[in-house]
Amino acid sequence: MEKQRLQKVLAAMGLGSRRKIENWIAEGAVRVNGQTATLGDQAGPGDIIEMGDRRLQVPDVRPVRRVLIYHKPEGQITANHDPQGRPTVAENLPPIREGRWITVGRLDFNTSGLLLVTNDGELANRLMHPSYGIERTYAVRVFGGLSDEQQKQLLEGVQLEDGPASFKRLADAGGQGQNHWYHVTLHEGRNREVRRMIEAVNGAVSRLIRISYAGVTLPPRLRPGKVQELEPDVQGALAELVGLKAETRQKTLGRHDARRAHKPFKAGQSVRDNKRAQPRRGGGGKSAGPVGHSLKRETTIKPATSRRKGGGAPNRRRGTSR
């Protein structure tokens, strides 16, 4: 690892965005090897960096970039520690030897769904920065549903306390009784934004699930509170989406993670329903092959599907199709 600008080194370590770190440097809050840093300074392997009560050493080798999908349940805080003693996301993340886990965005206490987690601070900051226009899609259940006029308002824009906001897309996702599901997409992640937007048109949110972030979809078989490593090709696509190079060094995925199938999450449809929709054995269907990952910001990333029981994958032992 060669010497790089100080703000880039600290951003990669997950301590903040480059702009925020530049402000800290300008304020004289950062020291390198005992000397107050100035804008333009560089840091490299072995250098000691101090920021307030933090004392860090720049590693000799940049950690291998890793990205996880975490299915956050309701009733957890997106933080490392909570003063009130509530459960946190960090408690369910696996141990990491290289760097530290950084969550990409936040989900509030009562919101569940997809949370991306990485040890690459620069990737996390870019995926969250408004300038990259990264899409977030949510499944939202509204008590009583939304009228055509309410939906039109949400697409054209509503006024919130912190400025105007609008959905880029709003699609009816069905429902039963008084509860109705919608899939909504927006390009920013302000605090409780989806809930506040629907409340602004006199709607009442009864449940909220994030089902996609930057095109990565929530796997239906990933249970709440569980984590899954993102495949290397999808990690590379995420990096390229925000102008970073794909990681060339890879950690080997466990067999269980490598074989896990990914399909877009559908609100109100259980895994059992998804299984019933699959062709039965002997149906002669063919299993889907890997999906490419040449992405745009509005493209859904679908990691390669694994062989399903209901598909037509060959039986290696007998040499016949199931």
GROMACS .gro file of C-alpha atoms in nm:
model
  322
    1MET     CA    1   0.000   0.000   0.000
    2GLU     CA    2   0.160   0.326  -0.117
    3LYS     CA    3   0.123   0.667   0.045
    4GLN     CA    4  -0.201   0.843  -0.042
    5ARG     CA    5  -0.373   1.165   0.050
    6LEU     CA    6  -0.475   1.158   0.414
    7GLN     CA    7  -0.846   1.209   0.350
    8LYS     CA    8  -0.850   0.915   0.107
    9VAL     CA    9  -0.677   0.686   0.358
   10LEU     CA   10  -0.918   0.778   0.638
   11ALA     CA   11  -1.224   0.749   0.414
   12ALA     CA   12  -1.117   0.399   0.309
   13MET     CA   13  -1.092   0.309   0.677
   14GLY     CA   14  -1.456   0.408   0.718
   15LEU     CA   15  -1.408   0.718   0.933
   16GLY     CA   16  -1.618   0.948   0.717
   17SER     CA   17  -1.656   1.097   0.371
   18ARG     CA   18  -1.355   1.269   0.214
   19ARG     CA   19  -1.523   1.609   0.242
   20LYS     CA   20  -1.598   1.560   0.611
   21ILE     CA   21  -1.241   1.446   0.678
   22GLU     CA   22  -1.104   1.743   0.485
   23ASN     CA   23  -1.300   1.969   0.721
   24TRP     CA   24  -1.150   1.791   1.023
   25ILE     CA   25  -0.801   1.836   0.878
   26ALA     CA   26  -0.866   2.206   0.811
   27GLU     CA   27  -0.982   2.245   1.172
   28GLY     CA   28  -0.657   2.090   1.297
   29ALA     CA   29  -0.832   1.787   1.445
   30VAL     CA   30  -0.611   1.527   1.276
   31ARG     CA   31  -0.251   1.442   1.365
   32VAL     CA   32  -0.010   1.217   1.174
   33ASN     CA   33   0.289   1.077   1.364
   34GLY     CA   34   0.242   1.339   1.633
   35GLN     CA   35   0.222   1.636   1.394
   36THR     CA   36  -0.095   1.832   1.315
   37ALA     CA   37  -0.196   1.744   0.960
   38THR     CA   38  -0.271   1.995   0.688
   39LEU     CA   39  -0.463   1.960   0.362
   40GLY     CA   40  -0.242   1.789   0.105
   41ASP     CA   41  -0.058   1.567   0.357
   42GLN     CA   42  -0.021   1.200   0.280
   43ALA     CA   43  -0.014   0.885   0.492
   44GLY     CA   44   0.114   0.536   0.429
   45PRO     CA   45   0.177   0.198   0.591
   46GLY     CA   46   0.285   0.222   0.954
   47ASP     CA   47   0.188   0.588   1.002
   48ILE     CA   48   0.002   0.667   1.326
   49ILE     CA   49  -0.309   0.883   1.283
   50GLU     CA   50  -0.487   1.048   1.576
   51MET     CA   51  -0.839   1.191   1.562
   52GLY     CA   52  -0.976   1.300   1.898
   53ASP     CA   53  -0.957   0.993   2.122
   54ARG     CA   54  -0.893   0.759   1.828
   55ARG     CA   55  -0.544   0.636   1.752
   56LEU     CA   56  -0.505   0.433   1.434
   57GLN     CA   57  -0.221   0.277   1.241
   58VAL     CA   58  -0.233   0.265   0.862
   59PRO     CA   59  -0.218  -0.105   0.759
   60ASP     CA   60   0.059  -0.237   0.539
   61VAL     CA   61  -0.188  -0.386   0.294
   62ARG     CA   62  -0.534  -0.259   0.206
   63PRO     CA   63  -0.794  -0.507   0.335
   64VAL     CA   64  -0.975  -0.716   0.075
   65ARG     CA   65  -1.304  -0.545  -0.002
   66ARG     CA   66  -1.605  -0.738   0.126
   67VAL     CA   67  -1.976  -0.663   0.101
   68LEU     CA   68  -2.251  -0.836   0.298
   69ILE     CA   69  -2.629  -0.842   0.271
   70TYR     CA   70  -2.792  -0.825   0.612
   71HIS     CA   71  -3.165  -0.879   0.656
   72LYS     CA   72  -3.244  -0.633   0.933
   73PRO     CA   73  -3.549  -0.723   1.142
   74GLU     CA   74  -3.774  -0.468   1.309
   75GLY     CA   75  -3.663  -0.378   1.659
   76GLN     CA   76  -3.292  -0.327   1.590
   77ILE     CA   77  -3.085  -0.010   1.582
   78THR     CA   78  -2.849   0.050   1.288
   79ALA     CA   79  -2.552   0.125   1.511
   80ASN     CA   80  -2.262  -0.039   1.694
   81HIS     CA   81  -2.393   0.052   2.040
   82ASP     CA   82  -2.718   0.188   2.179
   83PRO     CA   83  -2.723   0.389   2.505
   84GLN     CA   84  -3.074   0.258   2.575
   85GLY     CA   85  -2.957  -0.102   2.553
   86ARG     CA   86  -3.169  -0.194   2.250
   87PRO     CA   87  -3.047  -0.468   2.010
   88THR     CA   88  -2.814  -0.343   1.738
   89VAL     CA   89  -2.728  -0.456   1.387
   90ALA     CA   90  -2.361  -0.494   1.485
   91GLU     CA   91  -2.446  -0.776   1.727
   92ASN     CA   92  -2.548  -1.003   1.438
   93LEU     CA   93  -2.259  -0.930   1.201
   94PRO     CA   94  -1.976  -1.185   1.169
   95PRO     CA   95  -1.631  -1.112   1.315
   96ILE     CA   96  -1.390  -0.934   1.080
   97ARG     CA   97  -1.011  -0.939   1.096
   98GLU     CA   98  -0.940  -0.682   0.826
   99GLY     CA   99  -1.085  -0.337   0.895
  100ARG     CA  100  -1.433  -0.294   1.041
  101TRP     CA  101  -1.791  -0.327   0.923
  102ILE     CA  102  -1.963  -0.013   0.794
  103THR     CA  103  -2.335  -0.004   0.718
  104VAL     CA  104  -2.442   0.157   0.391
  105GLY     CA  105  -2.718   0.388   0.504
  106ARG     CA  106  -2.951   0.326   0.794
  107LEU     CA  107  -3.289   0.172   0.862
  108ASP     CA  108  -3.490   0.304   1.154
  109PHE     CA  109  -3.600   0.094   1.451
  110ASN     CA  110  -3.936  -0.005   1.300
  111THR     CA  111  -3.813  -0.064   0.943
  112SER     CA  112  -3.683  -0.400   0.824
  113GLY     CA  113  -3.518  -0.527   0.509
  114LEU     CA  114  -3.197  -0.508   0.313
  115LEU     CA  115  -2.891  -0.345   0.464
  116LEU     CA  116  -2.559  -0.351   0.278
  117VAL     CA  117  -2.251  -0.380   0.498
  118THR     CA  118  -1.890  -0.339   0.383
  119ASN     CA  119  -1.537  -0.294   0.518
  120ASP     CA  120  -1.458  -0.040   0.243
  121GLY     CA  121  -1.534   0.308   0.373
  122GLU     CA  122  -1.490   0.475   0.034
  123LEU     CA  123  -1.743   0.240  -0.126
  124ALA     CA  124  -1.989   0.297   0.159
  125ASN     CA  125  -1.959   0.675   0.138
  126ARG     CA  126  -2.010   0.681  -0.239
  127LEU     CA  127  -2.312   0.451  -0.224
  128MET     CA  128  -2.471   0.689   0.029
  129HIS     CA  129  -2.372   1.019  -0.134
  130PRO     CA  130  -2.663   1.200  -0.309
  131SER     CA  131  -2.445   1.295  -0.608
  132TYR     CA  132  -2.442   0.932  -0.729
  133GLY     CA  133  -2.822   0.907  -0.737
  134ILE     CA  134  -2.830   0.553  -0.600
  135GLU     CA  135  -3.177   0.401  -0.598
  136ARG     CA  136  -3.349   0.261  -0.291
  137THR     CA  137  -3.670   0.060  -0.329
  138TYR     CA  138  -3.911  -0.013  -0.046
  139ALA     CA  139  -4.220  -0.227  -0.002
  140VAL     CA  140  -4.461  -0.014   0.199
  141ARG     CA  141  -4.792  -0.127   0.342
  142VAL     CA  142  -5.048   0.151   0.373
  143PHE     CA  143  -5.359   0.114   0.585
  144GLY     CA  144  -5.657   0.185   0.360
  145GLY     CA  145  -5.436   0.218   0.051
  146LEU     CA  146  -5.360   0.530  -0.154
  147SER     CA  147  -5.603   0.704  -0.388
  148ASP     CA  148  -5.504   0.797  -0.743
  149GLU     CA  149  -5.473   1.158  -0.630
  150GLN     CA  150  -5.244   1.065  -0.339
  151GLN     CA  151  -5.023   0.859  -0.569
  152LYS     CA  152  -5.003   1.148  -0.816
  153GLN     CA  153  -4.896   1.384  -0.536
  154LEU     CA  154  -4.621   1.148  -0.422
  155LEU     CA  155  -4.482   1.120  -0.775
  156GLU     CA  156  -4.499   1.494  -0.845
  157GLY     CA  157  -4.356   1.587  -0.504
  158VAL     CA  158  -4.459   1.676  -0.152
  159GLN     CA  159  -4.314   1.932   0.087
  160LEU     CA  160  -4.138   1.800   0.399
  161GLU     CA  161  -3.975   1.992   0.686
  162ASP     CA  162  -3.632   1.944   0.526
  163GLY     CA  163  -3.736   2.020   0.168
  164PRO     CA  164  -3.936   1.875  -0.121
  165ALA     CA  165  -3.937   1.501  -0.190
  166SER     CA  166  -4.087   1.268  -0.450
  167PHE     CA  167  -4.087   0.905  -0.553
  168LYS     CA  168  -3.928   0.822  -0.885
  169ARG     CA  169  -4.155   0.520  -0.920
  170LEU     CA  170  -4.465   0.398  -0.735
  171ALA     CA  171  -4.620   0.062  -0.823
  172ASP     CA  172  -4.923  -0.118  -0.682
  173ALA     CA  173  -4.812  -0.449  -0.523
  174GLY     CA  174  -5.151  -0.581  -0.412
  175GLY     CA  175  -5.285  -0.664  -0.069
  176GLN     CA  176  -5.581  -0.790   0.126
  177GLY     CA  177  -5.844  -0.612   0.332
  178GLN     CA  178  -5.754  -0.268   0.458
  179ASN     CA  179  -5.379  -0.319   0.406
  180HIS     CA  180  -5.237  -0.246   0.064
  181TRP     CA  181  -4.877  -0.284  -0.055
  182TYR     CA  182  -4.684  -0.051  -0.285
  183HIS     CA  183  -4.329  -0.058  -0.417
  184VAL     CA  184  -4.171   0.287  -0.410
  185THR     CA  185  -3.832   0.400  -0.540
  186LEU     CA  186  -3.635   0.713  -0.456
  187HIS     CA  187  -3.278   0.841  -0.495
  188GLU     CA  188  -3.200   0.959  -0.144
  189GLY     CA  189  -3.209   0.837   0.211
  190ARG     CA  190  -3.326   1.112   0.442
  191ASN     CA  191  -3.441   1.016   0.790
  192ARG     CA  192  -3.781   0.839   0.781
  193GLU     CA  193  -3.839   0.986   0.436
  194VAL     CA  194  -4.082   0.724   0.301
  195ARG     CA  195  -4.296   0.736   0.614
  196ARG     CA  196  -4.301   1.118   0.620
  197MET     CA  197  -4.393   1.140   0.250
  198ILE     CA  198  -4.693   0.914   0.287
  199GLU     CA  199  -4.799   1.092   0.606
  200ALA     CA  200  -4.779   1.419   0.407
  201VAL     CA  201  -5.066   1.296   0.186
  202ASN     CA  202  -5.262   1.171   0.490
  203GLY     CA  203  -5.164   0.808   0.447
  204ALA     CA  204  -5.079   0.568   0.731
  205VAL     CA  205  -4.781   0.333   0.698
  206SER     CA  206  -4.832   0.003   0.880
  207ARG     CA  207  -4.514  -0.168   0.762
  208LEU     CA  208  -4.199  -0.073   0.572
  209ILE     CA  209  -3.937  -0.303   0.419
  210ARG     CA  210  -3.635  -0.205   0.209
  211ILE     CA  211  -3.618  -0.458  -0.073
  212SER     CA  212  -3.342  -0.314  -0.291
  213TYR     CA  213  -3.040  -0.085  -0.266
  214ALA     CA  214  -2.822   0.010  -0.565
  215GLY     CA  215  -2.990  -0.273  -0.756
  216VAL     CA  216  -2.903  -0.544  -0.501
  217THR     CA  217  -3.227  -0.719  -0.403
  218LEU     CA  218  -3.324  -0.879  -0.074
  219PRO     CA  219  -3.300  -1.260  -0.108
  220PRO     CA  220  -3.635  -1.416  -0.006
  221ARG     CA  221  -3.465  -1.709   0.169
  222LEU     CA  222  -3.240  -1.488   0.381
  223ARG     CA  223  -3.418  -1.484   0.715
  224PRO     CA  224  -3.435  -1.171   0.935
  225GLY     CA  225  -3.121  -1.137   1.147
  226LYS     CA  226  -2.911  -1.339   0.901
  227VAL     CA  227  -2.624  -1.228   0.680
  228GLN     CA  228  -2.496  -1.336   0.341
  229GLU     CA  229  -2.176  -1.251   0.154
  230LEU     CA  230  -2.229  -1.083  -0.180
  231GLU     CA  231  -2.074  -1.266  -0.476
  232PRO     CA  232  -1.748  -1.118  -0.615
  233ASP     CA  233  -1.896  -1.022  -0.953
  234VAL     CA  234  -2.178  -0.827  -0.786
  235GLN     CA  235  -1.931  -0.658  -0.550
  236GLY     CA  236  -1.733  -0.551  -0.855
  237ALA     CA  237  -2.046  -0.418  -1.023
  238LEU     CA  238  -2.129  -0.211  -0.714
  239ALA     CA  239  -1.779  -0.062  -0.710
  240GLU     CA  240  -1.792   0.027  -1.080
  241LEU     CA  241  -2.138   0.180  -1.032
  242VAL     CA  242  -1.979   0.454  -0.817
  243GLY     CA  243  -1.653   0.492  -1.008
  244LEU     CA  244  -1.431   0.253  -0.811
  245LYS     CA  245  -1.228  -0.037  -0.945
  246ALA     CA  246  -1.347  -0.391  -0.888
  247GLU     CA  247  -1.159  -0.590  -0.623
  248THR     CA  248  -0.905  -0.826  -0.783
  249ARG     CA  249  -0.831  -1.016  -0.461
  250GLN     CA  250  -1.117  -1.235  -0.351
  251LYS     CA  251  -1.202  -1.438  -0.046
  252THR     CA  252  -1.354  -1.778  -0.120
  253LEU     CA  253  -1.724  -1.800  -0.043
  254GLY     CA  254  -1.851  -2.087   0.166
  255ARG     CA  255  -2.042  -2.356  -0.020
  256HIS     CA  256  -2.369  -2.260   0.150
  257ASP     CA  257  -2.343  -1.893   0.047
  258ALA     CA  258  -2.228  -1.974  -0.305
  259ARG     CA  259  -2.529  -2.198  -0.370
  260ARG     CA  260  -2.794  -1.973  -0.215
  261ALA     CA  261  -3.043  -1.853  -0.475
  262HIS     CA  262  -3.130  -1.485  -0.512
  263LYS     CA  263  -3.464  -1.361  -0.639
  264PRO     CA  264  -3.635  -1.023  -0.600
  265PHE     CA  265  -3.837  -0.995  -0.279
  266LYS     CA  266  -4.212  -0.962  -0.326
  267ALA     CA  267  -4.409  -0.811  -0.042
  268GLY     CA  268  -4.694  -1.026   0.079
  269GLN     CA  269  -4.566  -1.337  -0.100
  270SER     CA  270  -4.415  -1.605   0.119
  271VAL     CA  271  -4.125  -1.830   0.035
  272ARG     CA  272  -4.375  -2.119   0.028
  273ASP     CA  273  -4.571  -1.938  -0.245
  274ASN     CA  274  -4.251  -1.888  -0.444
  275LYS     CA  275  -4.176  -2.260  -0.420
  276ARG     CA  276  -4.524  -2.353  -0.539
  277ALA     CA  277  -4.470  -2.139  -0.847
  278GLN     CA  278  -4.170  -2.351  -0.950
  279PRO     CA  279  -4.215  -2.635  -1.204
  280ARG     CA  280  -4.251  -2.980  -1.053
  281ARG     CA  281  -3.996  -3.255  -1.088
  282GLY     CA  282  -3.997  -3.413  -1.428
  283GLY     CA  283  -4.143  -3.097  -1.582
  284GLY     CA  284  -3.848  -3.067  -1.819
  285GLY     CA  285  -3.784  -2.702  -1.739
  286LYS     CA  286  -3.434  -2.559  -1.757
  287SER     CA  287  -3.270  -2.379  -1.469
  288ALA     CA  288  -3.172  -2.019  -1.526
  289GLY     CA  289  -2.812  -1.942  -1.601
  290PRO     CA  290  -2.603  -1.665  -1.448
  291VAL     CA  291  -2.730  -1.312  -1.494
  292GLY     CA  292  -2.482  -1.052  -1.618
  293HIS     CA  293  -2.378  -0.762  -1.399
  294SER     CA  294  -2.314  -0.475  -1.639
  295LEU     CA  295  -2.507  -0.217  -1.442
  296LYS     CA  296  -2.666   0.121  -1.460
  297ARG     CA  297  -2.796   0.303  -1.156
  298GLU     CA  298  -3.152   0.192  -1.233
  299THR     CA  299  -3.065  -0.172  -1.306
  300THR     CA  300  -3.150  -0.451  -1.065
  301ILE     CA  301  -2.851  -0.662  -0.966
  302LYS     CA  302  -2.939  -1.030  -0.952
  303PRO     CA  303  -2.657  -1.260  -0.841
  304ALA     CA  304  -2.634  -1.583  -1.034
  305THR     CA  305  -2.914  -1.826  -0.948
  306SER     CA  306  -2.832  -2.163  -0.804
  307ARG     CA  307  -2.969  -2.492  -0.931
  308ARG     CA  308  -3.328  -2.540  -0.806
  309LYS     CA  309  -3.500  -2.867  -0.731
  310GLY     CA  310  -3.776  -2.780  -0.971
  311GLY     CA  311  -3.546  -2.692  -1.261
  312GLY     CA  312  -3.404  -2.915  -1.528
  313ALA     CA  313  -3.045  -2.929  -1.402
  314PRO     CA  314  -2.876  -3.260  -1.487
  315ASN     CA  315  -2.847  -3.531  -1.225
  316ARG     CA  316  -2.474  -3.603  -1.225
  317ARG     CA  317  -2.510  -3.941  -1.057
  318ARG     CA  318  -2.757  -4.087  -1.305
  319GLY     CA  319  -2.686  -3.865  -1.603
  320THR     CA  320  -3.056  -3.781  -1.646
  321SER     CA  321  -3.272  -3.476  -1.587
  322ARG     CA  322  -3.482  -3.453  -1.274
   0.00000   0.00000   0.00000
